[in-house]
Amino acid sequence: MNSLFLKRSWIEVDLEKVKNNYIEYSKTLPYNSEIIPVLKADAYGHGAVQVAKILQSLGVRFFAVSNLCEAIELRDAGITEEILILGYTPAYLTEKLSEYNIIQTIVSEEHAKELSKYSNFNVRYHFAIDTGMNRIGLNANDLDNCENVIRKFSKLLNIDGLFTHFCVADSSEQDDIIFTNLQIKKFKDLVERVKDLDINVIHCSNSAGGLYYANDIAKNINKKLFVRLGISLYGLSPNQSVPLPNTFKPALTWKTIVTTVRTVKKGDFVGYGRTYIAESERKIATLSVGYADGYSRSLSNTGFVLINGHRAKIVGRICMDQTTVDVTDIPNVKMGDIATLTGQDGNLNISADDISKLTNTINYEVLCGISKRVQRIYT
Ligand SMILES: *Cc1c(COP(=O)(O)O)cnc(C)c1O
């Protein structure tokens, strides 16, 4: 069944572009930096195992995921490199962390306490440090406490890393730049206080941090620079108003097909709720994609797709499995024609950024939202 290509709604992932983006990103980093590709959410919809395998071939030694199931999926596929879980795992799963040799983030002192009850020196941990995001980690506003907690638990647990996370590293606003530098400063102060513990892996950058702060970080934190590279590995910018250099290429295109075309008369309605009324005779094409595929219902009467090198506007509401578009001005549209939801068709392009602007979200959510039902094809 899995090998049955439905030609319904599918994405085409160009792994050469993932490779290209990895190499282009590496070139922007100081010498001796290391990239930790972030493969959470099935590699932002691109397929974690396939992406991991292509990156293995480039010598990547370390991956990050969001949870234990994602980590085990990689292990079961034969990925033997280091894997770090960036989010919470309950302590009762310590045995699994050990069995699969997965590195776990500690999200709080309370978490550390619980984990140390299951103490198992086979499992390595990275302490998360909160330098201003107020999501996970020890609060770096109280460096004494941070230091004490790390020292205490480094006797009970195998602490192999420390990391923090930036919340506005993608922004070019002056106060955001000041904020990020403050985050770097707090992290650096903590790293210095615990230098004697010889914690191996010290990391703070996401895509944006590596793009805009690599030198500040390398200068301040006198350790090898690690970047947890997510969105830009997939060819997209962490900030939609600041494009990446054009050497980066989006690795994914999302397609569907026309299943039927009909003519509606002036005054006819299209779709649930009768939200679209034809002002004149129109040609309507139906596509085999809907919100259950992750094609946002907020694109109803707003978004567009590409068919035969032309734009076709979405008319009426997006349904669970189907979408209707106006193809009046596109010649010869017929059953089986390909409609591009994101990607290039002729001279036209729709990016995940375009969709996210129309649906009031970010490119990350568009990618991660493409559902499991959408088939993945690798080129
Ligand atoms: C998702 C995530 C990243 C990757 O962020 P990008 O902006 O996609 O590069 C890095 N670090 C942590 C902790 C994350 O959760």
Coordinates of C-alpha atoms and ligand atoms in Angstrom, one line a residue:
M1 CA 0.0 0.0 0.0
N2 CA 2.8 2.4 0.9
S3 CA 4.3 2.1 -2.5
L4 CA 1.0 3.0 -4.2
F5 CA 1.4 6.5 -5.6
L6 CA -2.1 8.1 -5.4
K7 CA -1.3 11.2 -7.4
R8 CA -3.6 13.0 -5.1
S9 CA -1.6 15.4 -2.9
W10 CA 2.1 15.0 -2.6
I11 CA 5.3 16.7 -1.9
E12 CA 8.5 16.4 -3.8
V13 CA 11.6 16.7 -1.6
D14 CA 14.9 17.5 -3.4
L15 CA 17.5 16.1 -1.0
E16 CA 20.3 17.7 -3.1
K17 CA 18.8 21.1 -2.1
V18 CA 19.0 20.1 1.6
K19 CA 22.6 19.2 1.0
N20 CA 23.2 22.5 -0.8
N21 CA 21.6 24.4 2.1
Y22 CA 23.7 22.6 4.6
I23 CA 26.9 23.4 2.7
E24 CA 25.9 27.1 2.1
Y25 CA 25.1 27.5 5.7
S26 CA 28.4 25.9 6.8
K27 CA 30.2 28.5 4.7
T28 CA 28.8 31.3 6.7
L29 CA 30.1 29.9 10.0
P30 CA 33.5 30.4 11.7
Y31 CA 36.1 27.7 11.1
N32 CA 35.7 24.6 13.3
S33 CA 31.9 25.2 13.9
E34 CA 29.6 22.2 14.0
I35 CA 26.0 22.1 12.7
I36 CA 23.4 20.1 14.6
P37 CA 20.6 19.6 12.1
V38 CA 17.2 19.9 13.7
L39 CA 15.0 17.0 12.4
K40 CA 12.0 17.6 14.7
A41 CA 8.5 17.3 13.2
D42 CA 9.7 14.8 10.6
A43 CA 12.4 17.3 9.5
Y44 CA 9.9 20.1 9.2
G45 CA 7.7 17.9 7.0
H46 CA 10.6 16.8 4.7
G47 CA 11.0 13.3 6.2
A48 CA 13.5 12.9 9.1
V49 CA 15.0 9.6 8.1
Q50 CA 15.7 10.6 4.5
V51 CA 17.1 14.0 5.6
A52 CA 19.3 12.4 8.2
K53 CA 20.7 9.9 5.7
I54 CA 21.6 12.6 3.2
L55 CA 23.3 14.6 6.0
Q56 CA 25.2 11.5 7.3
S57 CA 26.9 11.4 3.9
L58 CA 28.2 14.9 4.5
G59 CA 29.8 13.9 7.8
V60 CA 27.1 15.3 10.3
R61 CA 27.6 13.7 13.7
F62 CA 24.8 15.1 15.7
F63 CA 21.1 15.6 15.2
A64 CA 18.3 17.1 17.3
V65 CA 14.7 16.1 17.6
S66 CA 11.7 17.1 19.8
N67 CA 10.8 13.9 21.5
L68 CA 11.7 10.3 22.2
C69 CA 9.6 8.8 19.4
E70 CA 11.3 11.0 16.8
A71 CA 14.7 9.8 18.2
I72 CA 13.7 6.1 18.1
E73 CA 12.5 6.5 14.6
L74 CA 15.9 7.6 13.6
R75 CA 17.7 4.9 15.5
D76 CA 15.4 2.2 14.0
A77 CA 16.3 3.5 10.6
G78 CA 20.0 2.9 11.4
I79 CA 21.1 6.5 12.3
T80 CA 23.9 6.0 14.8
E81 CA 25.0 9.6 15.2
E82 CA 24.3 11.5 18.4
I83 CA 20.7 12.5 18.9
L84 CA 19.6 15.2 21.3
I85 CA 15.9 15.5 22.5
L86 CA 15.2 19.3 22.8
G87 CA 12.1 18.9 24.8
Y88 CA 10.8 17.3 28.0
T89 CA 10.8 13.5 28.5
P90 CA 9.3 12.1 31.7
A91 CA 11.9 10.5 34.0
Y92 CA 10.2 7.1 33.8
L93 CA 11.4 6.8 30.2
T94 CA 15.1 6.9 31.3
E95 CA 15.5 3.2 30.4
K96 CA 14.5 4.0 26.8
L97 CA 17.0 6.9 26.6
S98 CA 19.7 4.5 27.8
E99 CA 18.6 1.6 25.5
Y100 CA 18.6 3.9 22.4
N101 CA 21.6 6.0 23.5
I102 CA 19.7 9.3 23.3
I103 CA 20.8 12.6 24.9
Q104 CA 18.0 14.3 26.9
T105 CA 17.5 18.0 27.7
I106 CA 16.8 18.9 31.4
V107 CA 14.1 21.5 31.4
S108 CA 14.1 22.5 35.0
E109 CA 15.6 21.7 38.5
E110 CA 12.4 19.7 39.2
H111 CA 13.0 17.7 36.1
A112 CA 16.7 17.1 37.1
K113 CA 15.5 15.9 40.5
E114 CA 13.1 13.4 39.0
L115 CA 15.7 12.2 36.5
S116 CA 18.3 11.7 39.2
K117 CA 15.9 9.2 40.9
Y118 CA 16.4 7.0 37.9
S119 CA 20.0 7.9 37.8
N120 CA 21.7 6.1 35.0
F121 CA 25.2 7.3 34.1
N122 CA 24.8 5.8 30.6
V123 CA 22.4 8.6 29.7
R124 CA 23.8 12.0 28.9
Y125 CA 21.9 15.2 29.6
H126 CA 22.1 18.8 28.4
F127 CA 20.9 21.4 30.8
A128 CA 18.6 24.0 29.2
I129 CA 19.4 27.6 30.4
D130 CA 16.7 30.2 30.2
T131 CA 18.3 33.5 29.2
G132 CA 15.1 35.4 28.5
M133 CA 12.6 33.3 26.5
N134 CA 10.8 32.0 29.7
R135 CA 10.0 28.6 28.2
I136 CA 12.4 26.0 29.5
G137 CA 15.6 25.9 31.4
L138 CA 17.3 27.2 34.6
N139 CA 16.7 31.0 35.0
A140 CA 20.0 32.7 34.1
N141 CA 18.9 35.9 35.9
D142 CA 20.0 34.0 39.1
L143 CA 23.5 32.8 38.1
D144 CA 24.3 31.6 41.6
N145 CA 21.4 29.3 41.6
C146 CA 22.1 28.1 38.1
E147 CA 25.6 27.3 39.0
N148 CA 24.6 25.5 42.2
V149 CA 22.0 23.4 40.5
I150 CA 24.4 22.4 37.7
R151 CA 27.1 21.5 40.2
K152 CA 24.8 19.5 42.3
F153 CA 23.3 17.5 39.5
S154 CA 26.6 17.0 37.7
K155 CA 27.4 14.6 40.6
L156 CA 24.1 12.7 40.1
L157 CA 23.7 12.8 36.3
N158 CA 26.0 12.7 33.3
I159 CA 25.8 16.4 32.2
D160 CA 27.3 16.6 28.8
G161 CA 25.9 19.9 27.5
L162 CA 24.5 23.3 28.2
F163 CA 22.3 25.3 25.9
T164 CA 20.1 28.3 25.6
H165 CA 17.6 29.4 23.0
F166 CA 17.2 32.8 21.3
C167 CA 13.7 34.3 20.9
V168 CA 14.4 37.3 18.6
A169 CA 17.7 36.4 16.8
D170 CA 15.9 36.7 13.5
S171 CA 14.9 40.3 14.1
S172 CA 16.8 43.3 12.8
E173 CA 15.1 45.7 15.3
Q174 CA 17.6 47.5 17.5
D175 CA 16.0 46.5 20.8
D176 CA 15.9 42.9 19.7
I177 CA 19.5 43.0 18.8
I178 CA 20.3 44.3 22.3
F179 CA 18.1 41.6 23.8
T180 CA 19.9 38.8 21.9
N181 CA 23.3 40.2 22.9
L182 CA 22.0 40.2 26.5
Q183 CA 21.0 36.5 26.1
I184 CA 24.5 35.8 24.8
K185 CA 26.1 37.6 27.7
K186 CA 24.0 35.7 30.4
F187 CA 24.9 32.4 28.8
K188 CA 28.5 33.3 28.5
D189 CA 28.6 34.3 32.2
L190 CA 27.1 31.0 33.2
V191 CA 29.4 29.0 30.9
E192 CA 32.4 30.6 32.6
R193 CA 31.2 29.8 36.1
V194 CA 31.1 26.1 35.3
K195 CA 34.1 25.9 33.1
D196 CA 35.9 23.5 35.5
L197 CA 33.1 20.9 35.0
D198 CA 34.3 20.4 31.4
I199 CA 30.9 20.2 29.9
N200 CA 31.4 19.2 26.3
V201 CA 28.7 20.6 24.1
I202 CA 27.8 24.3 24.6
H203 CA 25.3 25.6 22.1
C204 CA 22.9 28.5 21.7
S205 CA 22.1 29.2 18.0
N206 CA 19.2 28.4 15.9
S207 CA 19.2 29.3 12.1
A208 CA 19.0 33.0 12.9
G209 CA 21.6 32.9 15.6
G210 CA 24.1 31.3 13.4
L211 CA 23.3 33.7 10.5
Y212 CA 23.5 36.9 12.5
Y213 CA 25.4 36.2 15.7
A214 CA 28.0 33.5 14.9
N215 CA 30.9 35.8 15.4
D216 CA 29.6 37.4 18.6
I217 CA 29.0 33.9 20.1
A218 CA 32.4 32.6 18.9
K219 CA 34.1 35.6 20.4
N220 CA 32.2 35.5 23.8
I221 CA 31.9 31.8 24.4
N222 CA 35.4 30.4 24.1
K223 CA 34.3 27.0 22.9
K224 CA 33.5 25.4 19.6
L225 CA 30.4 26.9 18.0
F226 CA 27.5 24.6 17.5
V227 CA 24.4 25.7 15.5
R228 CA 21.1 23.9 15.9
L229 CA 20.1 24.4 12.3
G230 CA 16.4 24.1 11.5
I231 CA 14.4 26.2 9.0
S232 CA 17.4 27.3 6.8
L233 CA 18.5 23.7 6.3
Y234 CA 15.2 23.4 4.4
G235 CA 15.9 26.6 2.4
L236 CA 13.7 29.1 4.2
S237 CA 14.4 32.2 6.2
P238 CA 13.8 32.4 9.9
N239 CA 12.4 35.9 9.3
Q240 CA 10.1 36.3 6.4
S241 CA 10.9 40.0 5.9
V242 CA 14.6 39.2 5.7
P243 CA 15.2 36.7 2.8
L244 CA 18.1 34.3 2.8
P245 CA 20.9 34.7 0.3
N246 CA 19.6 33.2 -3.0
T247 CA 22.2 30.4 -2.7
F248 CA 19.7 28.8 -0.4
K249 CA 17.0 26.7 -2.1
P250 CA 13.6 25.6 -0.7
A251 CA 13.8 21.8 -0.7
L252 CA 10.1 21.0 -0.9
T253 CA 7.4 21.5 -3.5
W254 CA 3.8 20.6 -2.8
K255 CA 1.5 19.5 -5.5
T256 CA -2.0 18.2 -6.2
I257 CA -4.1 17.5 -9.3
V258 CA -7.2 18.8 -11.0
T259 CA -9.9 16.1 -10.6
T260 CA -12.7 17.8 -12.6
V261 CA -13.5 21.1 -14.3
R262 CA -17.0 22.6 -14.6
T263 CA -18.6 25.8 -15.8
V264 CA -20.8 27.7 -13.4
K265 CA -23.3 30.4 -14.5
K266 CA -23.5 33.9 -13.2
G267 CA -25.1 33.8 -9.8
D268 CA -24.1 30.2 -9.0
F269 CA -22.4 29.5 -5.7
V270 CA -19.3 27.4 -5.0
G271 CA -18.7 25.3 -1.9
Y272 CA -19.8 25.1 1.7
G273 CA -21.6 28.1 3.1
R274 CA -22.1 29.5 -0.4
T275 CA -19.3 32.0 0.4
Y276 CA -18.4 32.4 -3.3
I277 CA -20.9 33.7 -5.9
A278 CA -20.0 33.8 -9.6
E279 CA -20.2 37.4 -10.9
S280 CA -20.1 36.0 -14.4
E281 CA -19.8 32.6 -16.1
R282 CA -16.7 31.0 -14.6
K283 CA -14.7 27.8 -15.1
I284 CA -14.1 26.1 -11.8
A285 CA -11.5 23.4 -11.3
T286 CA -11.6 21.0 -8.3
L287 CA -8.3 19.9 -6.7
S288 CA -7.7 16.9 -4.5
V289 CA -6.2 18.6 -1.5
G290 CA -7.9 20.1 1.6
Y291 CA -7.4 21.1 5.1
A292 CA -6.9 17.5 6.2
D293 CA -3.8 17.6 4.1
G294 CA -2.6 20.7 6.0
Y295 CA -3.8 23.1 3.3
S296 CA -5.1 25.8 5.6
R297 CA -8.8 26.5 5.5
S298 CA -7.9 30.2 6.0
L299 CA -6.9 30.2 2.3
S300 CA -10.6 30.0 1.4
N301 CA -11.4 32.7 -1.1
T302 CA -7.9 34.1 -0.6
G303 CA -5.1 31.9 -1.7
F304 CA -4.0 30.8 -5.1
V305 CA -2.3 27.8 -6.8
L306 CA -0.4 27.5 -10.0
I307 CA -1.7 25.5 -13.0
N308 CA 0.0 25.3 -16.3
G309 CA 2.2 28.3 -15.5
H310 CA -0.7 30.5 -14.5
R311 CA -2.2 31.6 -11.2
A312 CA -5.6 30.2 -10.2
K313 CA -7.4 31.9 -7.3
I314 CA -9.1 29.7 -4.7
V315 CA -12.8 30.3 -4.7
G316 CA -15.2 29.1 -2.0
R317 CA -14.2 27.3 1.2
I318 CA -11.4 24.8 1.4
C319 CA -13.0 21.5 2.3
M320 CA -11.4 18.6 4.2
D321 CA -10.2 16.8 1.1
Q322 CA -10.9 19.1 -1.8
T323 CA -10.4 22.7 -3.0
T324 CA -12.0 24.7 -5.8
V325 CA -10.1 27.3 -7.9
D326 CA -11.1 29.6 -10.7
V327 CA -9.4 28.6 -14.0
T328 CA -11.5 30.8 -16.3
D329 CA -8.4 32.5 -17.8
I330 CA -6.2 29.4 -18.0
P331 CA -6.5 27.6 -21.3
N332 CA -7.3 23.9 -21.5
V333 CA -7.3 22.9 -17.9
K334 CA -8.4 19.3 -17.5
M335 CA -8.6 16.3 -15.2
G336 CA -5.1 15.2 -14.2
D337 CA -3.4 18.5 -14.7
I338 CA -0.9 19.3 -11.9
A339 CA -1.6 22.2 -9.5
T340 CA 1.3 23.6 -7.5
L341 CA 0.5 24.7 -4.0
T342 CA 4.1 25.6 -3.1
G343 CA 7.0 25.7 -5.6
Q344 CA 7.7 26.8 -9.2
D345 CA 5.5 26.4 -12.2
G346 CA 6.8 28.1 -15.3
N347 CA 7.8 31.6 -14.4
L348 CA 5.7 31.7 -11.3
N349 CA 6.4 30.7 -7.8
I350 CA 4.5 30.2 -4.5
S351 CA 6.6 29.9 -1.4
A352 CA 5.7 28.6 2.0
D353 CA 6.2 32.3 3.0
D354 CA 3.5 33.4 0.6
I355 CA 1.1 30.9 2.2
S356 CA 2.0 31.8 5.7
K357 CA 1.4 35.5 5.0
L358 CA -2.1 34.8 3.7
T359 CA -2.9 32.6 6.7
N360 CA -1.4 34.8 9.3
T361 CA 1.3 32.4 10.4
I362 CA 5.0 31.6 9.7
N363 CA 6.6 29.4 7.1
Y364 CA 7.6 26.9 9.8
E365 CA 3.9 26.1 10.5
V366 CA 3.1 25.7 6.9
L367 CA 5.8 23.1 6.5
C368 CA 5.1 21.2 9.7
G369 CA 1.4 21.4 9.0
I370 CA 1.6 19.3 5.8
S371 CA -0.1 16.1 7.0
K372 CA 1.0 12.5 6.9
R373 CA -1.7 11.9 4.3
V374 CA 0.4 13.8 1.8
Q375 CA 2.7 11.4 0.1
R376 CA 6.5 12.2 0.1
I377 CA 8.5 11.7 -3.0
Y378 CA 12.3 12.0 -3.0
T379 CA 14.3 13.3 -6.0
Ligands
LIG1 C1 13.3 24.2 16.6 C2 14.5 24.5 17.4 C3 15.7 25.0 16.7 C4 15.7 25.2 15.2 O1 15.2 26.5 15.0 P1 15.2 27.2 13.5 O2 14.7 28.5 13.7 O3 14.3 26.3 12.7 O4 16.6 27.1 13.0 C5 16.8 25.2 17.5 N1 16.8 25.0 18.8 C6 15.7 24.6 19.5 C7 15.8 24.5 21.0 C8 14.5 24.4 18.8 O5 13.5 24.0 19.5

